[in-house]
Coordinates of C-alpha atoms in Angstrom, one line a residue:
M1 CA 29.3 62.8 -22.0
P2 CA 26.3 63.3 -19.8
T3 CA 25.0 60.1 -18.3
T4 CA 21.4 59.1 -18.3
T5 CA 19.9 58.0 -15.1
N6 CA 16.8 56.0 -14.6
T7 CA 14.4 57.7 -12.2
S8 CA 11.6 55.3 -12.5
K9 CA 10.6 53.4 -9.4
T10 CA 11.2 49.8 -9.4
S11 CA 9.3 47.3 -7.3
P12 CA 11.3 45.4 -4.7
K13 CA 12.4 42.0 -5.7
P14 CA 10.9 39.1 -3.8
P15 CA 13.4 37.2 -1.6
R16 CA 15.1 34.3 -3.3
R17 CA 14.2 30.9 -2.1
R18 CA 17.1 28.9 -0.8
A19 CA 17.9 25.7 -2.4
G20 CA 17.2 22.8 -0.1
P21 CA 14.9 19.9 0.6
S22 CA 11.3 20.3 -0.5
P23 CA 8.6 20.7 2.2
V24 CA 7.3 17.5 3.8
R25 CA 4.1 16.4 2.1
Y26 CA 2.2 13.5 3.7
D27 CA -1.1 12.2 2.4
F28 CA -3.3 13.6 5.2
V29 CA -6.4 12.4 3.4
L30 CA -5.2 8.8 4.1
V31 CA -4.5 9.8 7.7
M32 CA -8.0 11.1 8.2
I33 CA -9.6 8.0 6.7
V34 CA -7.6 5.8 9.1
A35 CA -8.4 8.1 12.0
T36 CA -12.1 7.8 11.3
L37 CA -12.0 4.0 11.1
I38 CA -10.1 3.8 14.4
G39 CA -12.5 6.2 16.2
L40 CA -15.4 4.2 14.9
G41 CA -13.7 1.0 16.1
L42 CA -13.1 2.3 19.6
V43 CA -16.8 3.3 19.9
M44 CA -18.0 -0.1 18.6
I45 CA -15.6 -2.1 20.7
F46 CA -17.0 -0.5 23.9
S47 CA -20.6 -0.9 22.7
A48 CA -20.1 -4.5 21.8
S49 CA -18.0 -5.6 24.8
Y50 CA -19.1 -3.7 27.9
V51 CA -21.5 -6.4 29.1
Q52 CA -19.0 -9.2 28.7
A53 CA -16.2 -7.1 30.2
N54 CA -18.3 -6.3 33.2
N55 CA -19.2 -9.9 33.7
L56 CA -15.6 -11.2 33.4
Y57 CA -13.5 -8.4 34.9
G58 CA -15.9 -6.1 36.7
K59 CA -14.9 -3.2 34.4
S60 CA -17.2 -2.4 31.5
A61 CA -14.4 -0.5 29.7
F62 CA -11.8 -3.3 30.1
Y63 CA -11.5 -4.1 26.4
F64 CA -11.8 -0.5 25.4
L65 CA -8.9 0.5 27.6
R66 CA -6.8 -2.4 26.3
Q67 CA -7.4 -1.3 22.7
L68 CA -6.6 2.3 23.7
Q69 CA -3.2 1.1 25.0
W70 CA -2.5 -0.7 21.8
L71 CA -3.5 2.3 19.8
V72 CA -0.8 4.4 21.5
V73 CA 1.8 1.8 20.6
S74 CA 0.5 1.6 17.0
V75 CA 0.5 5.4 16.5
I76 CA 4.1 5.5 17.7
G77 CA 5.0 2.8 15.2
M78 CA 3.2 4.6 12.4
I79 CA 5.0 7.9 13.1
V80 CA 8.4 6.1 13.2
A81 CA 7.7 4.3 9.9
A82 CA 6.5 7.5 8.3
L83 CA 9.7 9.4 9.2
I84 CA 12.0 6.8 7.9
D85 CA 12.8 6.7 4.2
F86 CA 11.0 3.6 2.9
R87 CA 14.0 2.8 0.7
I88 CA 16.0 1.9 3.8
L89 CA 13.7 -1.1 4.0
K90 CA 15.5 -2.6 1.1
R91 CA 18.6 -3.1 3.3
L92 CA 16.5 -4.4 6.2
A93 CA 14.3 -6.7 4.1
L94 CA 16.4 -9.8 4.6
I95 CA 16.8 -9.3 8.3
L96 CA 13.1 -8.7 8.8
M97 CA 12.3 -11.9 6.8
A98 CA 14.8 -13.9 8.9
L99 CA 13.3 -12.7 12.2
T100 CA 9.8 -13.4 10.8
V101 CA 10.7 -17.0 10.0
L102 CA 12.3 -17.4 13.5
M103 CA 9.1 -16.1 15.2
L104 CA 6.8 -18.4 13.2
V105 CA 9.0 -21.4 14.1
A106 CA 9.0 -20.3 17.7
V107 CA 5.2 -20.2 17.7
L108 CA 5.1 -23.8 16.4
L109 CA 7.5 -24.9 19.1
F110 CA 6.6 -22.8 22.1
G111 CA 3.3 -21.1 21.3
D112 CA 0.3 -21.3 23.5
K113 CA -2.6 -23.4 22.2
N114 CA -5.9 -21.6 22.1
L115 CA -9.1 -22.8 20.4
G116 CA -7.2 -25.6 18.7
S117 CA -4.4 -23.4 17.2
R118 CA -1.0 -22.0 18.3
R119 CA -0.9 -18.3 17.3
H120 CA 0.3 -16.5 20.5
L121 CA 3.8 -16.4 21.7
F122 CA 5.0 -16.8 25.4
G123 CA 1.6 -16.2 27.0
T124 CA 1.1 -12.8 25.5
S125 CA -1.4 -11.4 23.1
V126 CA 1.2 -10.9 20.3
Q127 CA 0.5 -12.9 17.2
P128 CA 3.6 -13.3 15.0
S129 CA 1.4 -14.1 12.0
E130 CA -0.1 -10.6 12.1
V131 CA 3.3 -9.0 12.1
A132 CA 4.4 -11.4 9.4
K133 CA 1.9 -9.9 7.0
L134 CA 3.8 -6.7 6.8
T135 CA 7.4 -8.1 6.9
I136 CA 6.6 -10.7 4.2
I137 CA 5.2 -7.9 2.0
I138 CA 8.4 -5.9 2.5
Y139 CA 10.6 -8.8 1.6
I140 CA 8.6 -9.8 -1.5
A141 CA 8.6 -6.2 -2.7
Y142 CA 12.4 -6.1 -2.3
W143 CA 12.8 -9.4 -4.0
L144 CA 10.5 -8.7 -7.0
S145 CA 12.0 -5.2 -7.6
S146 CA 15.6 -6.6 -7.6
K147 CA 14.8 -9.0 -10.4
G148 CA 13.9 -6.3 -12.9
N149 CA 13.5 -7.4 -16.5
R150 CA 14.4 -11.0 -15.7
L151 CA 11.3 -11.6 -13.7
R152 CA 9.6 -13.2 -16.7
E153 CA 12.2 -16.0 -16.8
V154 CA 10.8 -19.1 -15.2
S155 CA 14.0 -20.0 -13.4
V156 CA 14.4 -16.4 -12.1
G157 CA 10.8 -15.4 -11.4
L158 CA 8.2 -18.1 -11.0
V159 CA 10.2 -21.0 -9.5
P160 CA 12.0 -19.0 -6.7
F161 CA 8.8 -17.0 -6.0
S162 CA 6.8 -20.2 -5.6
V163 CA 9.4 -21.8 -3.3
L164 CA 9.6 -18.6 -1.1
L165 CA 5.8 -18.3 -0.8
S166 CA 5.4 -22.0 -0.1
L167 CA 7.9 -21.9 2.8
V168 CA 6.1 -18.9 4.5
A169 CA 2.6 -20.4 3.8
L170 CA 3.7 -23.7 5.3
L171 CA 4.9 -22.2 8.6
I172 CA 1.6 -20.3 9.0
V173 CA -0.8 -23.0 7.9
L174 CA 0.8 -25.4 10.5
Q175 CA -0.4 -23.3 13.4
P176 CA -3.0 -23.8 11.9
D177 CA -4.0 -20.4 10.5
F178 CA -5.5 -21.0 7.1
D179 CA -7.2 -17.6 6.8
T180 CA -3.9 -15.6 7.2
T181 CA -2.2 -18.0 4.8
A182 CA -4.8 -17.4 2.1
L183 CA -4.6 -13.7 2.6
I184 CA -0.8 -13.6 2.3
V185 CA -0.9 -15.8 -0.8
M186 CA -3.5 -13.6 -2.5
T187 CA -1.5 -10.4 -1.7
A188 CA 1.7 -12.0 -3.0
L189 CA 0.1 -12.9 -6.3
I190 CA -1.1 -9.3 -6.7
M191 CA 2.4 -8.1 -6.1
F192 CA 3.8 -10.6 -8.6
F193 CA 1.3 -9.3 -11.2
I194 CA 2.2 -5.6 -10.4
A195 CA 5.9 -6.4 -10.7
G196 CA 5.4 -7.4 -14.4
A197 CA 5.1 -11.2 -14.2
D198 CA 4.1 -13.0 -17.3
L199 CA 0.4 -13.7 -17.4
K200 CA 1.1 -17.4 -18.2
Q201 CA 3.2 -17.7 -15.1
L202 CA 0.6 -15.9 -13.1
G203 CA -2.0 -18.4 -14.4
I204 CA 0.2 -21.3 -13.5
A205 CA 0.7 -19.9 -10.0
G206 CA -3.1 -19.4 -9.6
V207 CA -3.8 -23.0 -10.6
V208 CA -1.2 -24.4 -8.2
A209 CA -2.6 -22.2 -5.4
A210 CA -6.1 -23.5 -6.1
I211 CA -5.0 -27.1 -6.0
T212 CA -3.1 -26.5 -2.8
F213 CA -6.3 -24.8 -1.4
V214 CA -8.4 -27.9 -2.1
V215 CA -5.8 -30.2 -0.6
V216 CA -5.4 -28.1 2.6
V217 CA -9.1 -27.8 3.1
T218 CA -9.5 -31.6 2.9
Q219 CA -6.6 -32.2 5.3
I220 CA -7.3 -29.5 8.0
N221 CA -10.3 -30.4 10.1
Y222 CA -11.6 -26.9 11.0
A223 CA -11.3 -25.6 7.5
S224 CA -13.4 -28.5 6.1
V225 CA -15.9 -28.0 8.8
R226 CA -16.3 -24.3 7.9
I227 CA -16.7 -25.1 4.2
N228 CA -19.4 -27.7 5.0
E229 CA -21.2 -25.4 7.4
F230 CA -21.3 -22.7 4.7
I231 CA -22.7 -25.1 2.1
D232 CA -25.3 -26.2 4.6
F233 CA -26.2 -22.6 5.3
L234 CA -26.7 -21.9 1.6
K235 CA -29.1 -24.9 1.4
D236 CA -30.9 -24.1 4.7
P237 CA -30.0 -21.0 6.8
G238 CA -31.6 -22.6 9.8
T239 CA -29.2 -25.6 9.9
G240 CA -26.0 -23.9 8.9
S241 CA -23.3 -22.0 10.8
Y242 CA -24.7 -20.2 13.8
Q243 CA -22.1 -17.4 13.3
L244 CA -23.4 -16.6 9.8
T245 CA -27.0 -16.9 10.9
A246 CA -26.5 -14.5 13.9
S247 CA -24.6 -12.0 11.7
L248 CA -27.4 -11.9 9.1
Q249 CA -30.0 -11.5 11.9
A250 CA -28.1 -8.6 13.3
L251 CA -27.9 -6.8 9.9
A252 CA -31.6 -7.4 9.4
N253 CA -32.5 -6.0 12.8
G254 CA -30.5 -2.8 12.1
G255 CA -32.6 -1.7 9.2
V256 CA -31.6 1.5 7.5
L257 CA -30.7 3.7 10.5
G258 CA -29.9 1.1 13.1
A259 CA -31.1 0.4 16.6
G260 CA -28.7 2.8 18.3
L261 CA -25.3 2.4 20.1
G262 CA -25.5 -0.2 22.8
D263 CA -29.1 -1.2 21.9
G264 CA -28.2 -4.3 19.8
T265 CA -30.2 -7.4 20.9
T266 CA -28.6 -10.1 18.8
T267 CA -26.1 -12.4 20.5
I268 CA -23.2 -12.7 18.2
P269 CA -20.1 -14.8 19.0
L270 CA -16.8 -12.8 18.9
A271 CA -18.9 -9.6 18.5
F272 CA -16.1 -7.1 19.0
T273 CA -13.4 -9.0 17.0
D274 CA -14.3 -11.0 13.9
S275 CA -18.0 -10.0 13.8
I276 CA -17.8 -6.3 14.6
F277 CA -19.1 -5.4 11.1
A278 CA -22.4 -7.1 12.0
V279 CA -22.6 -5.1 15.2
I280 CA -22.1 -1.9 13.2
G281 CA -24.9 -3.0 10.8
E282 CA -27.3 -3.6 13.8
E283 CA -26.5 -0.5 15.8
L284 CA -25.8 2.0 13.0
G285 CA -27.9 0.4 10.3
L286 CA -27.4 0.2 6.6
V287 CA -26.1 3.8 6.6
G288 CA -23.3 3.0 9.0
A289 CA -22.4 -0.3 7.2
L290 CA -22.2 1.4 3.8
G291 CA -20.1 4.2 5.4
V292 CA -17.5 1.6 6.5
V293 CA -17.4 0.1 3.0
A294 CA -16.9 3.6 1.5
L295 CA -14.1 4.4 4.0
F296 CA -12.2 1.2 3.0
M297 CA -12.8 1.9 -0.7
A298 CA -11.3 5.4 -0.2
F299 CA -8.4 3.9 1.7
A300 CA -7.7 1.5 -1.3
Y301 CA -7.9 4.5 -3.7
R302 CA -5.5 6.6 -1.7
G303 CA -3.1 3.7 -1.2
L304 CA -2.9 2.9 -4.9
R305 CA -2.6 6.5 -5.7
I306 CA 0.5 6.8 -3.4
A307 CA 2.0 3.6 -4.9
L308 CA 1.5 4.7 -8.5
R309 CA 3.2 8.0 -7.7
S310 CA 6.3 6.3 -6.4
N311 CA 9.6 7.0 -8.2
D312 CA 10.9 3.5 -8.2
S313 CA 9.6 0.0 -8.6
F314 CA 10.2 -1.0 -5.0
G315 CA 7.9 1.8 -3.7
L316 CA 5.3 0.9 -6.3
I317 CA 5.2 -2.8 -5.5
L318 CA 5.5 -2.2 -1.7
G319 CA 2.6 0.4 -1.8
C320 CA 0.4 -1.9 -3.8
G321 CA 1.2 -4.8 -1.5
I322 CA 0.3 -3.0 1.7
T323 CA -2.9 -1.5 0.2
G324 CA -3.9 -4.9 -1.2
W325 CA -3.3 -6.6 2.1
I326 CA -5.5 -4.2 4.2
A327 CA -8.2 -3.8 1.6
L328 CA -8.4 -7.6 0.9
Q329 CA -8.6 -8.3 4.7
A330 CA -11.4 -5.7 5.1
F331 CA -13.5 -6.9 2.3
V332 CA -13.1 -10.6 3.2
N333 CA -14.3 -9.7 6.8
I334 CA -17.3 -7.8 5.3
A335 CA -18.1 -10.7 3.0
V336 CA -18.0 -13.2 5.9
N337 CA -20.3 -11.1 8.0
T338 CA -22.8 -10.8 5.0
A339 CA -22.6 -14.6 4.5
T340 CA -20.9 -14.2 1.1
L341 CA -17.9 -16.3 2.2
P342 CA -17.4 -19.0 4.8
F343 CA -16.5 -17.9 8.3
S344 CA -12.9 -16.8 8.8
G345 CA -10.8 -15.5 11.6
L346 CA -9.7 -12.3 9.8
T347 CA -10.5 -9.1 11.7
L348 CA -11.7 -5.8 10.3
P349 CA -8.6 -3.6 10.0
F350 CA -8.5 -0.6 12.3
V351 CA -11.9 -1.4 13.7
S352 CA -11.8 -4.8 15.4
Y353 CA -10.4 -5.5 18.8
G354 CA -6.8 -6.8 18.6
G355 CA -3.4 -5.3 19.4
S356 CA -1.2 -7.2 16.9
S357 CA -3.5 -6.5 14.0
L358 CA -3.8 -2.8 14.8
V359 CA 0.0 -2.4 15.2
A360 CA 0.8 -4.2 12.0
C361 CA -1.9 -2.2 10.0
M362 CA -0.7 1.2 11.4
A363 CA 2.9 0.4 10.6
G364 CA 1.8 -0.4 7.1
V365 CA 0.1 3.0 6.9
G366 CA 3.3 4.6 8.1
V367 CA 5.2 3.0 5.2
L368 CA 2.5 4.3 2.8
L369 CA 3.0 7.8 4.3
S370 CA 6.8 7.4 3.9
I371 CA 6.3 6.5 0.2
S372 CA 4.1 9.6 -0.3
R373 CA 6.5 11.9 1.5
Y374 CA 9.7 10.9 -0.3
S375 CA 8.0 10.6 -3.6
N376 CA 6.7 14.2 -3.3
Q377 CA 10.2 15.4 -2.2
T378 CA 11.8 13.9 -5.3
A379 CA 9.1 15.1 -7.6
A380 CA 9.5 18.7 -6.2
S381 CA 13.2 18.8 -7.1
P382 CA 13.8 18.8 -10.9
A383 CA 17.5 18.0 -10.4
R384 CA 16.7 14.9 -8.4
A385 CA 13.7 13.9 -10.4
A386 CA 15.7 14.0 -13.7
V387 CA 18.0 11.1 -13.0
Q388 CA 17.6 8.6 -10.2
P389 CA 20.1 5.7 -9.7
T390 CA 18.6 2.2 -9.3
N391 CA 21.7 0.5 -7.8
G392 CA 22.8 -1.2 -11.0
A393 CA 19.6 -3.1 -11.7
T394 CA 17.6 -2.4 -14.8
Y395 CA 14.0 -2.0 -13.9
A396 CA 11.0 -2.0 -16.3
T397 CA 9.5 1.3 -17.2
L398 CA 6.4 1.7 -15.0
G399 CA 4.1 4.2 -16.7
L400 CA 1.2 5.7 -14.8
G401 CA -1.3 5.7 -17.6
W402 CA -4.2 3.4 -17.3
R403 CA -3.1 1.3 -20.2
N404 CA 0.6 1.1 -19.1
W405 CA 0.6 1.0 -15.3
R406 CA 2.2 -2.4 -15.1
A407 CA 5.7 -3.5 -16.2
R408 CA 5.6 -4.8 -19.8
L409 CA 8.5 -7.0 -20.7
P410 CA 9.1 -8.8 -24.0
G411 CA 7.7 -12.2 -24.6
A412 CA 8.9 -14.8 -27.1
G413 CA 6.6 -13.6 -29.9
R414 CA 7.1 -9.9 -29.3
A415 CA 10.8 -9.4 -29.9
R416 CA 10.5 -6.8 -32.7
R417 CA 7.8 -4.8 -31.0
A418 CA 9.8 -4.8 -27.8
T419 CA 13.0 -3.6 -29.6
A420 CA 11.0 -0.8 -31.2
S421 CA 9.5 0.1 -27.9
R422 CA 12.9 0.3 -26.2
R423 CA 14.2 2.6 -29.0
T424 CA 11.2 4.8 -28.6
T425 CA 11.6 4.9 -24.8
Q426 CA 15.3 5.8 -25.1
Q427 CA 14.6 8.5 -27.6
S428 CA 11.8 10.0 -25.4
G429 CA 14.2 10.3 -22.4
R430 CA 12.3 8.0 -20.2
G431 CA 15.3 5.8 -19.3
Y432 CA 18.9 5.1 -20.2
S433 CA 21.8 3.0 -19.1
S434 CA 25.4 4.3 -18.8
G435 CA 28.6 2.8 -17.4
G436 CA 27.0 -0.4 -16.2
S437 CA 24.6 1.6 -13.9
S438 CA 20.9 2.0 -14.8
Y439 CA 18.9 5.1 -14.2
S440 CA 15.2 5.8 -14.4
V441 CA 14.2 9.2 -15.6
K442 CA 10.9 10.6 -14.5
A443 CA 8.7 10.8 -17.6
S444 CA 7.1 14.1 -16.7
S445 CA 10.4 16.0 -16.3
A446 CA 11.8 15.3 -19.8
P447 CA 9.1 17.1 -21.8
R448 CA 9.2 20.1 -19.4
T449 CA 13.0 20.3 -19.8
A450 CA 12.7 20.1 -23.6
A451 CA 10.0 22.7 -23.8
L452 CA 12.0 25.1 -21.5
S453 CA 15.1 24.6 -23.7
R454 CA 13.2 25.4 -26.9
R455 CA 11.7 28.5 -25.3
V456 CA 15.1 29.8 -24.2
T457 CA 16.5 29.2 -27.7
R458 CA 13.6 31.1 -29.4
T459 CA 14.1 34.0 -27.0
K460 CA 17.8 34.3 -27.7
R461 CA 17.2 34.2 -31.5
T462 CA 14.5 36.9 -31.2
L463 CA 16.7 39.1 -29.1
A464 CA 19.7 38.7 -31.5
R465 CA 17.5 39.4 -34.5
R466 CA 16.1 42.7 -33.1
T467 CA 19.5 44.0 -31.9
G468 CA 21.3 43.1 -35.1
T469 CA 23.8 40.9 -33.3
S470 CA 24.4 37.2 -33.2
R471 CA 25.2 36.7 -29.5
K472 CA 24.2 39.6 -27.2
P473 CA 22.4 43.0 -27.4
A474 CA 24.3 46.1 -28.6
K475 CA 26.0 48.1 -25.9
S476 CA 24.7 51.5 -25.0
S477 CA 26.8 54.6 -25.9
S478 CA 26.2 55.9 -22.3
S479 CA 28.9 55.5 -19.7
S480 CA 26.6 53.5 -17.5
G481 CA 27.7 50.3 -19.1
T482 CA 24.2 49.0 -19.4
Y483 CA 22.7 47.1 -22.4
R484 CA 20.2 48.9 -24.6
V485 CA 17.3 46.7 -25.6
P486 CA 15.2 48.3 -28.4
R487 CA 11.5 48.7 -28.1
R488 CA 9.1 46.3 -29.8
R489 CA 7.9 47.5 -33.2

């Protein structure tokens, strides 16, 4: 029989993509925000320190060059942290915590005393308390994520968490460094809330922290002096803290557009470290000050966005902890310079002069970039996004909706609702447990898979109905061995 040939031209098929790892996707918006803050910081450090540097060292760019050296080290640290999978930090969390405790103890024993406190180690400018901010956040994120659904139990969640936090806080407050201690405690409480802690437990922890704060303030001399100076300043700005008075005077002199770089006239103590925001307000005006606030708000948004897109609870808690730490420190520094809070020794992240602070903050940014990178890789691969092992621990379902962004675990009076919720969650394909190992299923992949399966089933049925067969189309009578698909009616 004569064979029929198909003479129609067919378009060339596009090359098939090879299966492999998805392209690397970092959050470059976050990188640009941090780069802008660092660039602004370098300019303001030189503008605020060139007179003092010239008088002390004979080099007007002394502090600027020192900060530039630390910037090189911090950029290397950020790149290394971004290239490493953040989940490796789970295995290193205990080691990092042990090294942190050893460094804090070494500061108490061998640290150099400066301005009434021991914060530097072995005559260097390295402050272990700055590095401890990041390492403690890593360990707390690992510890909270490992508890899973049992975090609401008092003996498993609140009591060990309070003991751990008290030990670290005690080592730092003995230096004494009350400001860093308060910052770490606030960040840890935020992480405790994000991990799904019971609100009653969180309230108890807050009350205990407030009582401890009052006791510490009354016992530590410099802390009580700062509180009293702030109260006196609120009563009469002329008799209060000179630091707060000078900061407000600088902000007032700046006006809307500022006096210009290097043209500030107000003498501010620690101008290029703790009070650099006041210098920005004087030389760049209200526009420059609001620009800095906007940059830190954008940083907080991008950091929380990265954390909420993480594929496991460790990445979520870790990302929120790092973002909360840097954002809290920034806004506390801004509040101090605007006389909203008593004076503190916290620097403005990425902007103020200080090597240890810059290295720690940049390493934290590197961890955020690692979370964004590996979360994007997993989300881009349906096979890996479908089922992800969680090392045998059952984690709470962490939805990304605005009403269900935190882990919700059953309380004493919500047993029936929790049981129904678990059944609904299992039926919707969000999570299941098999063979003693728990898996977390990405919520967005299950509906897509179900929709694709229904579409394939409908196509098969339509094709079978048109060809009159139940499984495959009828074979053509030609010798070409091809299938004949009838035209649509």
